[in-house]
């Protein structure tokens, strides 16, 4: 019997929670765990909790209607998975913990993550990450003392 690593377990949970997203462009999931591997918070990309929407974002999201041009998230109603996970917990719970995310965080999320108290960010990069400025995001997290690791499936 092959026992999965903690990275495998938490990235699998992040991928599962991503399926809750209404986004037709990219479903993203995030899990935050303590140093002892206890779940603190989860999040996925989606509209604010009180916003009443019907169906997938293709019917109501301005960013989808413009085809994602310009490559900015300013016209998207949804919050990213990382932000949604962070707002559901307390900094004291995050201290020294690990965030698992199914894509490279965007630059705005990277700055918030860098200020969260987390020690590690494990990302499962996607070919679609270029609109998120992955090098810029990784740089701000590393310069802030976060350890950033790429998840690879063996």
PDB file of C-alpha atoms in Angstrom:
ATOM      1  CA  UNK A   1       0.000   0.000   0.000  1.00  0.00           C
ATOM      2  CA  UNK A   2       1.347   3.392  -1.000  1.00  0.00           C
ATOM      3  CA  UNK A   3       0.658   6.150   1.487  1.00  0.00           C
ATOM      4  CA  UNK A   4       0.146   9.629  -0.037  1.00  0.00           C
ATOM      5  CA  UNK A   5       2.360  12.471   1.111  1.00  0.00           C
ATOM      6  CA  UNK A   6       0.807  15.432   2.923  1.00  0.00           C
ATOM      7  CA  UNK A   7       1.397  17.498  -0.213  1.00  0.00           C
ATOM      8  CA  UNK A   8      -0.618  14.932  -2.196  1.00  0.00           C
ATOM      9  CA  UNK A   9      -3.429  14.946   0.370  1.00  0.00           C
ATOM     10  CA  UNK A  10      -3.776  18.722   0.660  1.00  0.00           C
ATOM     11  CA  UNK A  11      -3.403  19.411  -3.058  1.00  0.00           C
ATOM     12  CA  UNK A  12      -6.110  16.827  -3.683  1.00  0.00           C
ATOM     13  CA  UNK A  13      -8.375  18.658  -1.222  1.00  0.00           C
ATOM     14  CA  UNK A  14      -7.581  21.963  -2.962  1.00  0.00           C
ATOM     15  CA  UNK A  15      -8.488  20.438  -6.328  1.00  0.00           C
ATOM     16  CA  UNK A  16     -11.736  19.062  -4.903  1.00  0.00           C
ATOM     17  CA  UNK A  17     -12.777  22.382  -3.321  1.00  0.00           C
ATOM     18  CA  UNK A  18     -12.001  24.148  -6.638  1.00  0.00           C
ATOM     19  CA  UNK A  19     -14.948  22.291  -8.148  1.00  0.00           C
ATOM     20  CA  UNK A  20     -17.273  24.549  -6.115  1.00  0.00           C
ATOM     21  CA  UNK A  21     -16.262  27.520  -8.283  1.00  0.00           C
ATOM     22  CA  UNK A  22     -18.748  28.952 -10.756  1.00  0.00           C
ATOM     23  CA  UNK A  23     -15.945  30.293 -12.942  1.00  0.00           C
ATOM     24  CA  UNK A  24     -15.936  28.968 -16.487  1.00  0.00           C
ATOM     25  CA  UNK A  25     -12.380  30.198 -17.151  1.00  0.00           C
ATOM     26  CA  UNK A  26     -10.522  28.670 -14.202  1.00  0.00           C
ATOM     27  CA  UNK A  27     -11.626  26.830 -11.099  1.00  0.00           C
ATOM     28  CA  UNK A  28      -9.100  27.428  -8.326  1.00  0.00           C
ATOM     29  CA  UNK A  29      -8.964  25.858  -4.874  1.00  0.00           C
ATOM     30  CA  UNK A  30      -6.932  26.630  -1.780  1.00  0.00           C
ATOM     31  CA  UNK A  31      -6.323  24.856   1.530  1.00  0.00           C
ATOM     32  CA  UNK A  32      -4.471  26.308   4.517  1.00  0.00           C
ATOM     33  CA  UNK A  33      -3.069  23.899   7.101  1.00  0.00           C
ATOM     34  CA  UNK A  34      -1.122  24.309  10.331  1.00  0.00           C
ATOM     35  CA  UNK A  35       2.400  23.028  10.886  1.00  0.00           C
ATOM     36  CA  UNK A  36       0.721  19.952  12.408  1.00  0.00           C
ATOM     37  CA  UNK A  37      -1.298  19.321   9.215  1.00  0.00           C
ATOM     38  CA  UNK A  38      -4.662  20.381  10.580  1.00  0.00           C
ATOM     39  CA  UNK A  39      -6.964  22.227   8.187  1.00  0.00           C
ATOM     40  CA  UNK A  40      -7.454  25.873   9.135  1.00  0.00           C
ATOM     41  CA  UNK A  41      -9.365  27.126   6.126  1.00  0.00           C
ATOM     42  CA  UNK A  42     -10.356  26.405   2.534  1.00  0.00           C
ATOM     43  CA  UNK A  43     -11.437  28.666  -0.304  1.00  0.00           C
ATOM     44  CA  UNK A  44     -12.318  28.703  -3.967  1.00  0.00           C
ATOM     45  CA  UNK A  45     -12.757  31.500  -6.486  1.00  0.00           C
ATOM     46  CA  UNK A  46     -16.261  32.897  -6.589  1.00  0.00           C
ATOM     47  CA  UNK A  47     -18.513  35.914  -6.113  1.00  0.00           C
ATOM     48  CA  UNK A  48     -19.032  37.502  -2.692  1.00  0.00           C
ATOM     49  CA  UNK A  49     -21.162  35.371  -0.357  1.00  0.00           C
ATOM     50  CA  UNK A  50     -24.152  37.719  -0.487  1.00  0.00           C
ATOM     51  CA  UNK A  51     -24.159  38.235  -4.242  1.00  0.00           C
ATOM     52  CA  UNK A  52     -27.093  36.500  -5.893  1.00  0.00           C
ATOM     53  CA  UNK A  53     -26.051  34.948  -9.178  1.00  0.00           C
ATOM     54  CA  UNK A  54     -27.582  32.323 -11.386  1.00  0.00           C
ATOM     55  CA  UNK A  55     -25.468  29.625 -12.983  1.00  0.00           C
ATOM     56  CA  UNK A  56     -21.881  29.805 -14.186  1.00  0.00           C
ATOM     57  CA  UNK A  57     -20.058  33.123 -14.410  1.00  0.00           C
ATOM     58  CA  UNK A  58     -20.406  33.216 -18.192  1.00  0.00           C
ATOM     59  CA  UNK A  59     -23.886  34.654 -17.621  1.00  0.00           C
ATOM     60  CA  UNK A  60     -23.005  37.483 -15.229  1.00  0.00           C
ATOM     61  CA  UNK A  61     -19.236  38.189 -15.033  1.00  0.00           C
ATOM     62  CA  UNK A  62     -18.059  41.283 -16.962  1.00  0.00           C
ATOM     63  CA  UNK A  63     -14.549  39.795 -17.371  1.00  0.00           C
ATOM     64  CA  UNK A  64     -15.916  36.728 -19.116  1.00  0.00           C
ATOM     65  CA  UNK A  65     -18.136  38.848 -21.358  1.00  0.00           C
ATOM     66  CA  UNK A  66     -15.099  40.832 -22.570  1.00  0.00           C
ATOM     67  CA  UNK A  67     -13.066  37.669 -23.073  1.00  0.00           C
ATOM     68  CA  UNK A  68     -10.715  38.545 -20.243  1.00  0.00           C
ATOM     69  CA  UNK A  69      -9.300  41.567 -22.035  1.00  0.00           C
ATOM     70  CA  UNK A  70      -7.557  43.459 -20.705  1.00  0.00           C
ATOM     71  CA  UNK A  71      -5.777  40.787 -18.654  1.00  0.00           C
ATOM     72  CA  UNK A  72      -6.863  42.368 -15.399  1.00  0.00           C
ATOM     73  CA  UNK A  73      -9.060  41.043 -12.647  1.00  0.00           C
ATOM     74  CA  UNK A  74     -10.444  44.514 -11.891  1.00  0.00           C
ATOM     75  CA  UNK A  75     -13.694  43.826 -13.730  1.00  0.00           C
ATOM     76  CA  UNK A  76     -14.255  40.366 -12.208  1.00  0.00           C
ATOM     77  CA  UNK A  77     -16.795  40.151  -9.374  1.00  0.00           C
ATOM     78  CA  UNK A  78     -15.217  37.082  -7.840  1.00  0.00           C
ATOM     79  CA  UNK A  79     -12.662  36.875  -5.082  1.00  0.00           C
ATOM     80  CA  UNK A  80      -9.775  34.507  -5.582  1.00  0.00           C
ATOM     81  CA  UNK A  81      -9.489  31.213  -3.730  1.00  0.00           C
ATOM     82  CA  UNK A  82      -6.508  32.432  -1.689  1.00  0.00           C
ATOM     83  CA  UNK A  83      -8.348  35.548  -0.480  1.00  0.00           C
ATOM     84  CA  UNK A  84     -11.451  33.539   0.359  1.00  0.00           C
ATOM     85  CA  UNK A  85      -9.389  31.095   2.432  1.00  0.00           C
ATOM     86  CA  UNK A  86      -7.548  33.898   4.231  1.00  0.00           C
ATOM     87  CA  UNK A  87     -10.680  35.837   5.210  1.00  0.00           C
ATOM     88  CA  UNK A  88     -12.131  32.728   6.859  1.00  0.00           C
ATOM     89  CA  UNK A  89      -9.352  32.391   9.412  1.00  0.00           C
ATOM     90  CA  UNK A  90      -7.274  34.315  11.916  1.00  0.00           C
ATOM     91  CA  UNK A  91      -3.612  35.239  11.522  1.00  0.00           C
ATOM     92  CA  UNK A  92      -2.771  33.350  14.716  1.00  0.00           C
ATOM     93  CA  UNK A  93      -4.089  30.179  13.072  1.00  0.00           C
ATOM     94  CA  UNK A  94      -1.980  30.759   9.952  1.00  0.00           C
ATOM     95  CA  UNK A  95       1.359  31.419  11.714  1.00  0.00           C
ATOM     96  CA  UNK A  96       3.955  29.019  10.345  1.00  0.00           C
ATOM     97  CA  UNK A  97       1.379  27.134   8.288  1.00  0.00           C
ATOM     98  CA  UNK A  98       1.195  26.083   4.666  1.00  0.00           C
ATOM     99  CA  UNK A  99      -1.090  27.209   1.842  1.00  0.00           C
ATOM    100  CA  UNK A 100      -1.811  24.777  -0.990  1.00  0.00           C
ATOM    101  CA  UNK A 101      -3.233  26.374  -4.127  1.00  0.00           C
ATOM    102  CA  UNK A 102      -4.085  24.875  -7.499  1.00  0.00           C
ATOM    103  CA  UNK A 103      -2.602  27.806  -9.453  1.00  0.00           C
ATOM    104  CA  UNK A 104       0.096  30.390  -8.897  1.00  0.00           C
ATOM    105  CA  UNK A 105      -1.443  33.273  -6.907  1.00  0.00           C
ATOM    106  CA  UNK A 106      -1.932  36.561  -8.740  1.00  0.00           C
ATOM    107  CA  UNK A 107       0.170  39.518  -7.641  1.00  0.00           C
ATOM    108  CA  UNK A 108      -2.545  40.992  -5.397  1.00  0.00           C
ATOM    109  CA  UNK A 109      -3.120  37.661  -3.643  1.00  0.00           C
ATOM    110  CA  UNK A 110       0.648  37.137  -3.353  1.00  0.00           C
ATOM    111  CA  UNK A 111       1.002  40.396  -1.408  1.00  0.00           C
ATOM    112  CA  UNK A 112      -1.783  39.402   0.977  1.00  0.00           C
ATOM    113  CA  UNK A 113      -0.343  35.895   1.402  1.00  0.00           C
ATOM    114  CA  UNK A 114       3.066  37.428   2.127  1.00  0.00           C
ATOM    115  CA  UNK A 115       1.485  39.341   5.002  1.00  0.00           C
ATOM    116  CA  UNK A 116      -0.533  36.400   6.379  1.00  0.00           C
ATOM    117  CA  UNK A 117       1.958  34.743   8.717  1.00  0.00           C
ATOM    118  CA  UNK A 118       2.180  31.598   6.607  1.00  0.00           C
ATOM    119  CA  UNK A 119       5.598  29.967   6.199  1.00  0.00           C
ATOM    120  CA  UNK A 120       5.064  28.029   2.961  1.00  0.00           C
ATOM    121  CA  UNK A 121       3.062  28.237  -0.235  1.00  0.00           C
ATOM    122  CA  UNK A 122       2.808  25.110  -2.360  1.00  0.00           C
ATOM    123  CA  UNK A 123       1.517  25.806  -5.867  1.00  0.00           C
ATOM    124  CA  UNK A 124       0.413  23.506  -8.647  1.00  0.00           C
ATOM    125  CA  UNK A 125       1.236  25.684 -11.649  1.00  0.00           C
ATOM    126  CA  UNK A 126      -0.889  25.795 -14.762  1.00  0.00           C
ATOM    127  CA  UNK A 127      -0.157  26.836 -18.324  1.00  0.00           C
ATOM    128  CA  UNK A 128      -2.897  29.439 -17.776  1.00  0.00           C
ATOM    129  CA  UNK A 129      -0.876  31.189 -15.031  1.00  0.00           C
ATOM    130  CA  UNK A 130       0.740  33.780 -17.338  1.00  0.00           C
ATOM    131  CA  UNK A 131      -2.136  36.226 -16.802  1.00  0.00           C
ATOM    132  CA  UNK A 132      -1.298  36.074 -13.090  1.00  0.00           C
ATOM    133  CA  UNK A 133       2.276  37.349 -13.525  1.00  0.00           C
ATOM    134  CA  UNK A 134       3.744  34.252 -11.832  1.00  0.00           C
ATOM    135  CA  UNK A 135       7.333  35.482 -11.628  1.00  0.00           C
ATOM    136  CA  UNK A 136       6.245  38.749 -10.016  1.00  0.00           C
ATOM    137  CA  UNK A 137       3.965  36.921  -7.575  1.00  0.00           C
ATOM    138  CA  UNK A 138       6.622  34.426  -6.570  1.00  0.00           C
ATOM    139  CA  UNK A 139       9.208  37.179  -6.130  1.00  0.00           C
ATOM    140  CA  UNK A 140       7.088  39.218  -3.702  1.00  0.00           C
ATOM    141  CA  UNK A 141       6.326  36.120  -1.626  1.00  0.00           C
ATOM    142  CA  UNK A 142       9.977  35.030  -1.500  1.00  0.00           C
ATOM    143  CA  UNK A 143      11.205  38.557  -0.699  1.00  0.00           C
ATOM    144  CA  UNK A 144       8.754  38.559   2.205  1.00  0.00           C
ATOM    145  CA  UNK A 145      10.272  35.395   3.673  1.00  0.00           C
ATOM    146  CA  UNK A 146       7.801  32.831   2.358  1.00  0.00           C
ATOM    147  CA  UNK A 147       9.081  29.550   1.036  1.00  0.00           C
ATOM    148  CA  UNK A 148       7.438  28.846  -2.311  1.00  0.00           C
ATOM    149  CA  UNK A 149       7.435  25.327  -3.651  1.00  0.00           C
ATOM    150  CA  UNK A 150       6.047  23.849  -6.852  1.00  0.00           C
ATOM    151  CA  UNK A 151       3.901  20.753  -6.466  1.00  0.00           C
ATOM    152  CA  UNK A 152       4.862  17.941  -8.805  1.00  0.00           C
ATOM    153  CA  UNK A 153       2.933  14.722  -9.183  1.00  0.00           C
ATOM    154  CA  UNK A 154       5.338  11.766  -9.192  1.00  0.00           C
TER     155      UNK A 154
END
